[in-house]
Structure formats: structure tokens, C-alpha cells
Short mmCIF file of C-alpha atoms and ligand atoms in Angstrom, two decimals:
data_model
loop_
_atom_site.label_atom_id
_atom_site.label_comp_id
_atom_site.label_asym_id
_atom_site.label_seq_id
_atom_site.Cartn_x
_atom_site.Cartn_y
_atom_site.Cartn_z
CA MET E 130 81.60 100.69 192.81
CA GLU E 131 80.21 100.46 189.55
CA PRO E 132 78.54 97.07 188.09
CA GLU E 133 81.16 95.56 185.59
CA ILE E 134 80.45 92.55 183.24
CA ASN E 135 82.85 89.84 184.57
CA SER E 136 83.71 88.01 180.84
CA LYS E 137 85.02 85.25 182.71
CA ARG E 138 81.92 84.38 184.77
CA LEU E 139 79.92 84.88 181.96
CA LYS E 140 81.89 82.47 179.66
CA THR E 141 81.84 79.54 182.12
CA LEU E 142 77.99 80.49 182.51
CA LEU E 143 77.88 79.78 178.91
CA ASP E 144 79.86 76.86 179.11
CA GLY E 145 77.60 75.46 181.83
CA ILE E 146 74.60 75.75 179.81
CA ASN E 147 76.07 74.25 176.76
CA ALA E 148 77.26 71.17 178.88
CA PHE E 149 73.72 70.10 178.28
CA GLY E 150 72.68 68.27 174.91
CA ARG E 151 75.96 68.35 173.39
CA VAL E 152 76.12 66.13 170.38
CA LYS E 153 79.20 63.95 169.88
CA HIS E 154 80.21 65.14 166.23
CA GLY E 155 79.11 68.84 167.09
CA GLY E 156 76.34 71.02 168.00
CA PHE E 157 73.57 70.92 170.52
CA ASN E 158 70.12 69.14 170.64
CA ARG E 159 67.86 70.78 173.17
CA THR E 160 64.57 70.64 171.43
CA GLY E 161 61.52 72.00 173.25
CA PHE E 162 61.02 69.60 176.44
CA SER E 163 63.44 67.22 175.60
CA ASP E 164 65.35 65.43 178.51
CA ALA E 165 68.50 67.94 177.60
CA ASP E 166 65.82 71.14 177.87
CA MET E 167 64.26 69.86 180.90
CA ALA E 168 67.63 68.91 182.61
CA VAL E 169 69.43 72.36 181.80
CA ARG E 170 66.14 74.29 183.23
CA ASP E 171 66.97 72.25 186.43
CA TRP E 172 70.40 73.44 186.31
CA PHE E 173 69.92 76.75 185.56
CA ALA E 174 67.28 77.47 188.25
CA ARG E 175 69.75 75.83 190.78
CA GLU E 176 72.32 78.53 189.60
CA MET E 177 69.89 81.76 190.26
CA GLU E 178 68.93 80.08 193.42
CA ALA E 179 72.79 80.07 194.56
CA ASP E 180 73.04 83.86 193.38
CA GLY E 181 69.96 84.46 195.86
CA LEU E 182 67.22 85.20 193.22
CA ILE E 183 63.64 84.47 193.56
CA VAL E 184 63.07 81.52 191.23
CA GLY E 185 60.27 80.23 189.68
CA ARG E 186 58.78 78.61 186.81
CA ASP E 187 55.64 79.03 184.88
CA GLY E 188 53.12 76.71 182.99
CA ALA E 189 54.89 76.41 180.21
CA ASN E 190 58.35 75.45 182.11
CA SER E 191 60.09 79.03 181.41
CA VAL E 192 62.45 79.52 184.29
CA PHE E 193 62.80 82.87 186.05
CA GLY E 194 65.02 84.36 188.78
CA ARG E 195 64.24 87.71 190.30
CA TYR E 196 66.52 90.47 191.67
CA GLY E 197 64.80 92.67 193.78
CA SER E 198 61.22 93.15 195.07
CA ALA E 199 59.01 89.89 194.69
CA ASP E 200 55.93 91.67 193.48
CA ALA E 201 56.48 94.90 191.73
CA PRO E 202 56.86 95.54 188.45
CA ALA E 203 59.53 93.87 186.90
CA ILE E 204 61.99 94.52 183.89
CA MET E 205 62.32 91.28 182.28
CA VAL E 206 65.53 90.50 180.55
CA GLY E 207 66.54 87.08 178.84
CA SER E 208 66.04 84.96 175.97
CA HIS E 209 65.41 80.58 175.38
CA LEU E 210 67.52 77.81 176.47
CA ASP E 211 66.21 75.50 173.92
CA THR E 212 67.79 75.03 170.61
CA VAL E 213 67.08 73.43 167.06
CA VAL E 214 68.29 69.68 166.25
CA SER E 215 71.94 70.09 165.93
CA GLY E 216 71.78 73.62 167.19
CA GLY E 217 74.48 76.29 167.77
CA ALA E 218 76.26 77.10 171.12
CA PHE E 219 75.09 80.71 170.94
CA ASP E 220 71.29 80.96 169.69
CA GLY E 221 69.36 81.84 172.68
CA ALA E 222 71.79 80.33 175.31
CA LEU E 223 73.79 83.55 174.95
CA GLY E 224 70.86 85.93 175.87
CA VAL E 225 70.15 83.78 178.74
CA ALA E 226 73.70 83.81 180.15
CA VAL E 227 74.30 87.75 179.52
CA ALA E 228 70.85 88.29 181.80
CA LEU E 229 72.18 86.46 184.53
CA GLU E 230 75.61 87.84 184.21
CA CYS E 231 74.35 91.43 184.48
CA VAL E 232 72.20 90.46 187.54
CA ARG E 233 75.51 88.77 189.48
CA ALA E 234 77.42 92.08 188.05
CA MET E 235 74.73 94.03 189.89
CA LYS E 236 74.93 92.04 193.11
CA GLU E 237 78.81 91.99 193.30
CA ALA E 238 78.95 96.00 193.15
CA GLY E 239 76.04 96.24 195.54
CA PHE E 240 73.65 97.67 193.05
CA ALA E 241 69.97 97.48 194.43
CA PRO E 242 67.61 97.93 191.57
CA ALA E 243 64.55 100.31 192.40
CA HIS E 244 62.57 98.22 189.84
CA PRO E 245 63.21 94.40 190.08
CA ILE E 246 65.00 92.73 187.60
CA GLU E 247 63.89 89.25 186.15
CA VAL E 248 66.05 86.89 184.31
CA ALA E 249 64.21 84.70 182.03
CA ALA E 250 64.88 81.80 180.45
CA THR E 251 61.69 80.99 177.97
CA SER E 252 60.96 77.34 176.69
CA GLU E 253 60.17 75.99 173.08
CA GLU E 254 61.07 79.31 171.49
CA GLU E 255 62.39 77.41 168.20
CA GLY E 256 59.11 76.09 167.37
CA ARG E 257 59.35 72.50 167.74
CA PHE E 258 55.77 72.72 167.96
CA GLY E 259 55.07 75.66 165.83
CA GLY E 260 55.07 78.43 167.93
CA MET E 261 57.24 80.47 170.29
CA LEU E 262 55.38 78.81 173.25
CA GLY E 263 57.35 80.40 176.36
CA SER E 264 57.41 84.32 175.55
CA GLN E 265 53.45 83.36 173.99
CA THR E 266 52.51 81.80 177.28
CA ILE E 267 53.86 84.91 179.43
CA ALA E 268 52.25 87.28 177.17
CA GLY E 269 49.17 85.33 177.06
CA LEU E 270 48.90 84.68 173.42
CA VAL E 271 48.17 80.72 173.66
CA THR E 272 44.84 79.41 172.88
CA ARG E 273 43.12 76.12 174.32
CA ASP E 274 42.47 75.19 170.64
CA TRP E 275 45.91 75.59 169.65
CA LEU E 276 47.43 74.21 172.66
CA GLU E 277 45.30 70.80 172.08
CA SER E 278 46.19 70.28 168.70
CA ALA E 279 50.14 71.55 168.25
CA ALA E 280 52.19 68.74 167.14
CA ASP E 281 55.64 68.50 166.03
CA ALA E 282 57.15 67.17 162.73
CA ASP E 283 56.82 63.73 163.78
CA GLY E 284 53.34 63.85 164.79
CA VAL E 285 54.07 64.16 168.55
CA LEU E 286 51.41 66.33 170.63
CA LEU E 287 52.70 69.06 172.58
CA THR E 288 50.57 68.04 175.24
CA ASP E 289 51.93 64.68 175.06
CA ALA E 290 55.35 66.10 175.10
CA MET E 291 54.69 67.87 178.38
CA ARG E 292 53.23 65.49 179.95
CA ALA E 293 55.87 62.92 179.49
CA GLN E 294 57.79 65.34 181.55
CA GLY E 295 55.51 65.67 184.24
CA LEU E 296 54.12 68.99 183.27
CA GLU E 297 50.83 69.89 183.07
CA PRO E 298 49.98 71.86 179.65
CA LYS E 299 46.60 73.09 181.21
CA ALA E 300 48.93 75.17 183.49
CA ILE E 301 49.97 77.24 180.22
CA LEU E 302 46.60 78.92 180.20
CA SER E 303 46.68 80.48 183.43
CA SER E 304 50.32 81.67 183.27
CA ALA E 305 49.75 84.72 181.45
CA ARG E 306 51.61 87.92 182.91
CA PRO E 307 48.92 90.66 184.08
CA LYS E 308 49.30 93.72 181.86
CA GLY E 309 51.61 96.08 183.91
CA SER E 310 53.47 93.63 185.78
CA VAL E 311 56.31 93.57 183.22
CA ARG E 312 57.74 97.47 182.46
CA ALA E 313 59.90 96.17 179.68
CA PHE E 314 61.54 92.97 177.89
CA LEU E 315 65.07 93.17 176.83
CA GLU E 316 66.93 90.46 174.73
CA LEU E 317 70.45 89.92 173.82
CA HIS E 318 70.90 87.65 170.71
CA ILE E 319 73.15 86.69 167.98
CA GLU E 320 72.21 88.19 164.80
CA GLN E 321 72.07 85.21 162.73
CA GLY E 322 73.06 87.34 159.71
CA PRO E 323 76.13 88.74 158.05
CA VAL E 324 75.29 92.46 158.19
CA LEU E 325 76.95 93.23 161.61
CA GLU E 326 79.93 91.30 160.78
CA ARG E 327 80.63 92.74 157.20
CA GLU E 328 80.23 96.32 158.69
CA ALA E 329 82.61 94.98 161.52
CA ILE E 330 80.07 96.87 164.15
CA ALA E 331 79.81 94.94 167.22
CA ILE E 332 76.04 95.87 168.24
CA GLY E 333 73.02 95.80 166.23
CA LEU E 334 70.01 97.40 167.11
CA PRO E 335 66.64 95.85 165.75
CA GLU E 336 63.92 98.49 165.14
CA GLY E 337 61.35 95.50 164.22
CA ALA E 338 61.19 91.93 163.13
CA THR E 339 60.00 91.32 159.46
CA GLY E 340 56.57 90.08 158.89
CA ILE E 341 56.03 87.05 156.44
CA VAL E 342 53.60 86.52 153.48
CA ASN E 343 53.41 82.90 152.34
CA LEU E 344 51.96 82.11 148.95
CA HIS E 345 51.11 79.09 147.53
CA VAL E 346 51.46 79.33 143.50
CA ARG E 347 50.60 76.59 140.80
CA LEU E 348 51.12 77.17 137.27
CA THR E 349 49.26 74.74 135.00
CA GLY E 350 50.43 73.95 131.30
CA ILE E 351 50.44 71.00 129.25
CA ALA E 352 52.77 68.19 129.56
CA ASN E 353 53.89 66.87 126.69
CA HIS E 354 56.93 65.10 124.98
CA SER E 355 60.06 67.13 125.01
CA GLY E 356 61.27 65.96 121.29
CA THR E 357 58.11 66.28 119.31
CA THR E 358 56.77 69.42 120.65
CA PRO E 359 58.21 72.61 118.95
CA MET E 360 59.31 75.37 120.90
CA ASP E 361 56.62 77.56 120.09
CA MET E 362 53.77 75.25 120.57
CA ARG E 363 54.40 74.65 124.28
CA ALA E 364 52.79 75.59 127.52
CA ASP E 365 55.83 74.87 129.66
CA ALA E 366 55.02 75.57 133.49
CA PHE E 367 58.67 75.52 134.38
CA ALA E 368 59.40 78.55 131.63
CA GLY E 369 56.73 80.46 133.37
CA LEU E 370 58.09 79.67 136.84
CA ALA E 371 61.70 80.70 135.90
CA GLU E 372 60.51 83.89 133.86
CA ILE E 373 58.62 85.12 137.48
CA ALA E 374 61.99 84.21 139.25
CA VAL E 375 64.05 86.29 137.30
CA GLN E 376 62.29 89.23 137.60
CA ILE E 377 62.12 89.07 141.59
CA PRO E 378 64.94 91.44 141.74
CA ASP E 379 63.20 94.23 139.48
CA MET E 380 60.07 93.45 141.70
CA ILE E 381 61.92 94.39 144.83
CA ALA E 382 63.67 97.59 143.08
CA ALA E 383 60.25 98.70 142.24
CA SER E 384 58.17 98.32 145.02
CA GLY E 385 60.17 96.78 148.16
CA SER E 386 62.79 98.27 150.76
CA ASP E 387 66.47 97.28 151.63
CA ASP E 388 64.68 95.04 154.33
CA ALA E 389 62.44 93.27 151.52
CA ARG E 390 63.02 89.47 150.63
CA ILE E 391 61.59 87.58 148.31
CA THR E 392 62.27 83.60 148.16
CA ILE E 393 60.95 80.78 146.00
CA GLY E 394 62.33 77.83 148.40
CA LYS E 395 60.05 75.14 147.52
CA VAL E 396 59.28 74.03 143.96
CA GLU E 397 57.65 70.82 142.64
CA LEU E 398 57.34 69.96 138.56
CA VAL E 399 54.89 67.66 137.30
CA PRO E 400 55.81 65.05 136.19
CA ASN E 401 59.23 65.90 136.87
CA HIS E 402 60.83 63.51 134.33
CA PRO E 403 63.64 64.58 132.11
CA HIS E 404 61.90 63.93 128.73
CA THR E 405 58.92 65.65 129.57
CA ILE E 406 57.59 69.37 129.18
CA PRO E 407 56.49 70.35 132.65
CA GLY E 408 52.86 70.23 132.87
CA GLU E 409 52.48 71.91 136.40
CA ALA E 410 54.97 73.99 138.57
CA VAL E 411 54.00 74.09 142.19
CA PHE E 412 55.99 76.65 144.47
CA THR E 413 55.96 78.84 147.41
CA VAL E 414 56.76 82.53 147.36
CA ILE E 415 57.82 83.89 150.56
CA ILE E 416 57.81 87.65 151.13
CA ARG E 417 59.23 89.61 153.91
CA ASP E 418 59.70 93.33 154.79
CA ALA E 419 59.58 95.08 157.91
CA ARG E 420 56.33 97.11 156.61
CA GLU E 421 52.98 95.64 156.12
CA ASP E 422 52.30 98.26 153.37
CA VAL E 423 55.38 96.91 151.39
CA MET E 424 54.66 93.39 151.72
CA ARG E 425 51.49 93.81 150.51
CA GLY E 426 52.82 96.04 147.60
CA LEU E 427 55.39 93.13 146.95
CA GLN E 428 52.31 90.82 146.78
CA ALA E 429 50.27 92.53 144.38
CA ARG E 430 53.34 93.04 142.10
CA ILE E 431 54.01 89.72 142.18
CA THR E 432 50.59 88.37 141.52
CA GLU E 433 50.60 90.79 138.58
CA VAL E 434 53.67 89.52 136.99
CA ALA E 435 52.85 85.80 137.36
CA GLY E 436 49.51 86.75 135.42
CA ALA E 437 51.39 88.55 132.57
CA VAL E 438 53.80 85.56 132.55
CA ALA E 439 51.09 82.75 132.49
CA ARG E 440 49.16 84.73 129.78
CA LYS E 441 52.63 84.70 127.56
CA HIS E 442 53.02 80.94 128.03
CA GLY E 443 49.70 79.56 127.79
CA LEU E 444 49.58 78.78 131.61
CA SER E 445 46.50 78.80 133.89
CA LEU E 446 47.55 80.60 137.06
CA TYR E 447 46.38 79.52 140.84
CA ILE E 448 47.72 81.70 143.74
CA GLU E 449 46.88 81.36 147.18
CA GLU E 450 47.81 83.29 150.70
CA ASN E 451 48.80 80.29 152.66
CA SER E 452 49.27 82.50 156.03
CA PHE E 453 50.49 85.95 156.92
CA ILE E 454 52.58 87.30 160.03
CA ALA E 455 52.19 90.81 160.68
CA PRO E 456 55.82 92.52 160.92
CA VAL E 457 56.65 93.94 164.64
CA ALA E 458 58.26 97.38 165.64
CA PHE E 459 60.15 97.34 168.76
CA ASP E 460 59.83 100.37 171.31
CA ALA E 461 61.23 103.46 170.06
CA SER E 462 62.13 104.96 173.21
CA LEU E 463 63.94 101.80 174.18
CA ILE E 464 65.82 101.49 171.30
CA ASP E 465 66.68 105.32 171.43
CA MET E 466 67.78 104.63 175.10
CA LEU E 467 69.92 101.70 174.10
CA GLU E 468 71.55 104.14 171.09
CA ALA E 469 72.60 106.63 173.83
CA GLU E 470 73.94 104.26 176.30
CA ALA E 471 75.96 102.93 173.00
CA ARG E 472 77.18 106.01 172.52
CA ARG E 473 78.05 106.84 176.04
CA LEU E 474 79.97 103.67 176.53
CA GLY E 475 81.96 104.28 173.16
CA LEU E 476 80.47 101.10 171.59
CA PRO E 477 79.37 101.51 167.60
CA ALA E 478 76.03 100.38 167.13
CA ARG E 479 73.57 100.36 163.87
CA ARG E 480 69.98 100.02 163.84
CA MET E 481 68.82 97.36 161.46
CA ILE E 482 65.90 94.91 161.09
CA SER E 483 65.65 91.17 162.44
CA GLY E 484 65.10 88.84 159.59
CA ALA E 485 64.54 86.07 161.92
CA GLY E 486 61.52 85.59 164.89
CA HIS E 487 62.54 86.06 168.56
CA ASP E 488 60.73 86.08 171.72
CA ALA E 489 61.01 89.95 172.09
CA GLN E 490 58.83 90.27 169.04
CA THR E 491 56.13 88.08 171.07
CA MET E 492 56.81 90.06 173.87
CA THR E 493 55.82 93.48 172.19
CA ALA E 494 52.18 92.32 172.98
CA LEU E 495 52.64 92.48 176.63
CA CYS E 496 55.30 95.13 177.18
CA PRO E 497 57.77 97.88 175.54
CA SER E 498 60.55 95.21 173.98
CA ALA E 499 63.75 95.80 172.35
CA MET E 500 66.55 93.85 171.30
CA ILE E 501 70.69 93.76 171.37
CA PHE E 502 72.41 92.15 168.26
CA VAL E 503 75.72 90.81 168.52
CA PRO E 504 77.56 89.74 165.10
CA SER E 505 77.55 85.96 163.63
CA ARG E 506 80.62 84.85 161.98
CA ASN E 507 79.95 84.25 158.55
CA GLY E 508 76.28 85.13 159.48
CA ILE E 509 76.05 81.32 160.15
CA SER E 510 73.27 80.12 162.89
CA HIS E 511 71.17 77.07 163.57
CA ALA E 512 74.35 74.92 162.95
CA PRO E 513 77.41 73.49 164.70
CA GLU E 514 79.66 76.37 163.24
CA GLU E 515 77.75 79.05 164.67
CA HIS E 516 80.06 81.31 166.22
CA SER E 517 80.40 84.96 167.95
CA ASP E 518 83.55 86.52 168.82
CA TRP E 519 84.12 87.21 172.58
CA ALA E 520 85.25 90.48 172.11
CA ASP E 521 81.54 91.30 170.31
CA ILE E 522 79.76 89.30 172.80
CA GLU E 523 81.27 91.83 175.89
CA LYS E 524 80.48 94.77 174.31
CA GLY E 525 76.88 93.50 174.19
CA ALA E 526 76.76 92.43 177.51
CA GLN E 527 78.21 95.65 178.48
CA LEU E 528 75.34 97.55 176.67
CA MET E 529 72.66 95.29 178.10
CA LEU E 530 73.96 95.79 181.85
CA ALA E 531 73.97 99.63 181.00
CA ALA E 532 70.50 99.55 179.73
CA LEU E 533 69.27 97.29 182.79
CA ILE E 534 71.02 99.85 185.26
CA ARG E 535 69.19 103.02 183.87
CA LEU E 536 65.75 101.27 183.52
CA SER E 537 66.07 99.64 187.02
CA ALA E 538 67.02 103.21 188.53
CA GLY E 539 63.53 104.18 188.97
ZN1 LIG Y 828 67.01 82.17 169.10
#
């Protein structure tokens, strides 16, 4: 008997997860270390115990359920159970539910894996405290300094939030999995973008996740009366900003790639008054691409353009790199295997790049990792409207099951 995904059982499991943190007017609140987040983990652990898995937790309160040998290196599969505030029903929860359904399907068919399979429900992926705590803990990337200083947007310390739930934060520092103890990590996740839906393809295979350069830019001109200052005698900081912004498509065309994105998402004008020429424009520029050399090329290009625009408008320019997150490549042979399995199952799949952050990219620090994306309706995520069609979810789950059978067969 071949293991097969039981769609009804999978849906019941996802509904079970989403019984926790449900908000009356729509959406779900299971932010990291909230009461709902704690409760869903207890429930999920009990589900896995009832399935006869070897269930445990680590210092970050990620929950694990192992099918097969207790100590041999495992193939880990899963995603996160926490949500953003007013999050949707699929982000994270779907990947956890699919992981356990794959194991249930194997058990039901009497399939005994040569390499154990470990279902993982990671904690605090959505970054309430500014990281991806669950997968960073597994991969051994959490430092003592960060752990002690991490706080949420309301100033609540991570250590206090954990202690309030009876958890000891220091346990995080001794929860790293040893190198070699995880053979591979696979994560099914919703795309959170519009590409798969637009192309009517059920499965996306991310080759990597984009990196991020965060630039802080200030253009300084002269604030002055909007009526008395002739147009040719102004040093208008907003005019400079606008001229930079309008050149973004050309910069991408000249120095970017299909995956490149440049966004000016936060702008402050000084003094920001209708009758005053803006004397200062302070703004962010976020550059994303899947390749570091492309990101650096775009950074050089925007610096050059901003310099030329500043000279033209009589402005002074200050530009500083706030942060840099390197792009991550998923494991090429895992992607090839997923693509081959999709072809064998007759499931149309498309390689792509993930524009959002996921546990799988953190896990590349520990073991070969890869992902399966399923389409998001209208590309919407992190909102109550988040939705994926059940027909697509079934295809993604079938592919995950096939991949786990391949990887665990020895
Ligand atoms: Zn997610």
C-alpha cells in the first residue's frame, strides 16, 4: 500500500491548529509566546503523542515529533505555528499540518522510514522579537547578547515574555542541534505573492531567498516660503527625492535582475508643511535581490543617481547602510529532487525566488534545505483574507510526501 495524503484529515488538522488564537472579527493572533501560541503547541504535541511519535520540545519551545529511530540523523519537515497580529489561516500553520499529515499517511500505509522523519513546529518565526527564534535556535545561531536584549515593538523583553510563560530563556543557548544530526530540512509554505496564481501553477520551488540592503538617506536643501521663492532658486529636498524615485525602474533595468526590488517605503519631509519648500527629505531605500553582486550593483547605482540628483538640485546628500542581510540559496540537489518528483507525479512546478523570509533559509546554516510553495489567492498574506485553494494544497502535500519517501528510504 502506497502512502497517500488524506485531504480531509489534513483539513481537520489545520482547522484544529486554527481553533487557537481566532479573532472575532477575522484572522488569528498567535504571536510568539502569547497564551494562544503556548496553547496551540500543547495541543499539537498531544496530537503527535496520540499518533505514537516521539514528542519533545527545545529551549525555544519549538515542538518536535519523531517517526522512526530516536537518535539517528533525521529528515526534518515543518514550519511555524505562530502568526503575526491578525494573521491568516495558512502562513506557517499549513506547513506544520502538511508535515504531520505526511507522517500519518506513512504510518497508515505501514511505511517504515530508514531515516527517521521529524515533524517540527517552530516557535517565533514571525519576528515579534526581531528574529526567527525557533529555527535560529535549532541551527545554533542565537547569541547570548541578542537573547538578553531582544524586545518586541512594545518594549517587552523576549526573556520576560518567556519567563511569564514558565520558560527559561537560557535553555535556548544549549538547544542547537549538532551538525550532522539533521540530514535535510523541508518546508511547505504559502507563496505570499501573486506569481503562482497568475501563472496557474500549483507548485513553486524556491531556489533561494532574497537578501536585503536597508539604506538610510537624507537630502538636505533649504526650507523656504513656497510663494516668494522662484522655481529656479529652490533647493527642494522633495524634488530631489521624487527624481530619484522616478529613476528606480531604469536602475532595475540597467543593473537589476527579474528578482530585483527597490522600495522607498518610509519618507519624512521637514518641516512637512503645505506652504513651505521641504528643506529635508529623510527616507529609506530597501534593495532586494537573490544575488549579492546584483544587490551591491543596485546600491552603487542608487548612490550614484542620488549624488547626481543632489548636485542638480543644490542639495547635500547623506547615505548610510543601515543593515545588510545576505541572500540565501536553497540546496540544488534537493530542488532537483523536488522537481523530478513533481514531474513524476504530473504536477506542474515552477522554480522561483522567495521574496519573504522563512525558517528554511535559517536552516541552511545547519543542513541542506528546500521549500515547496503553494499559491496565495490574490497574493495576499499576513491578513485575514489570506487563502490558498484546497486543490493546490493537496498537490503541494502530495509532493512533500513523495519527497519525504525518497529522502527517508535510505
Ligand atoms: Zn510563514
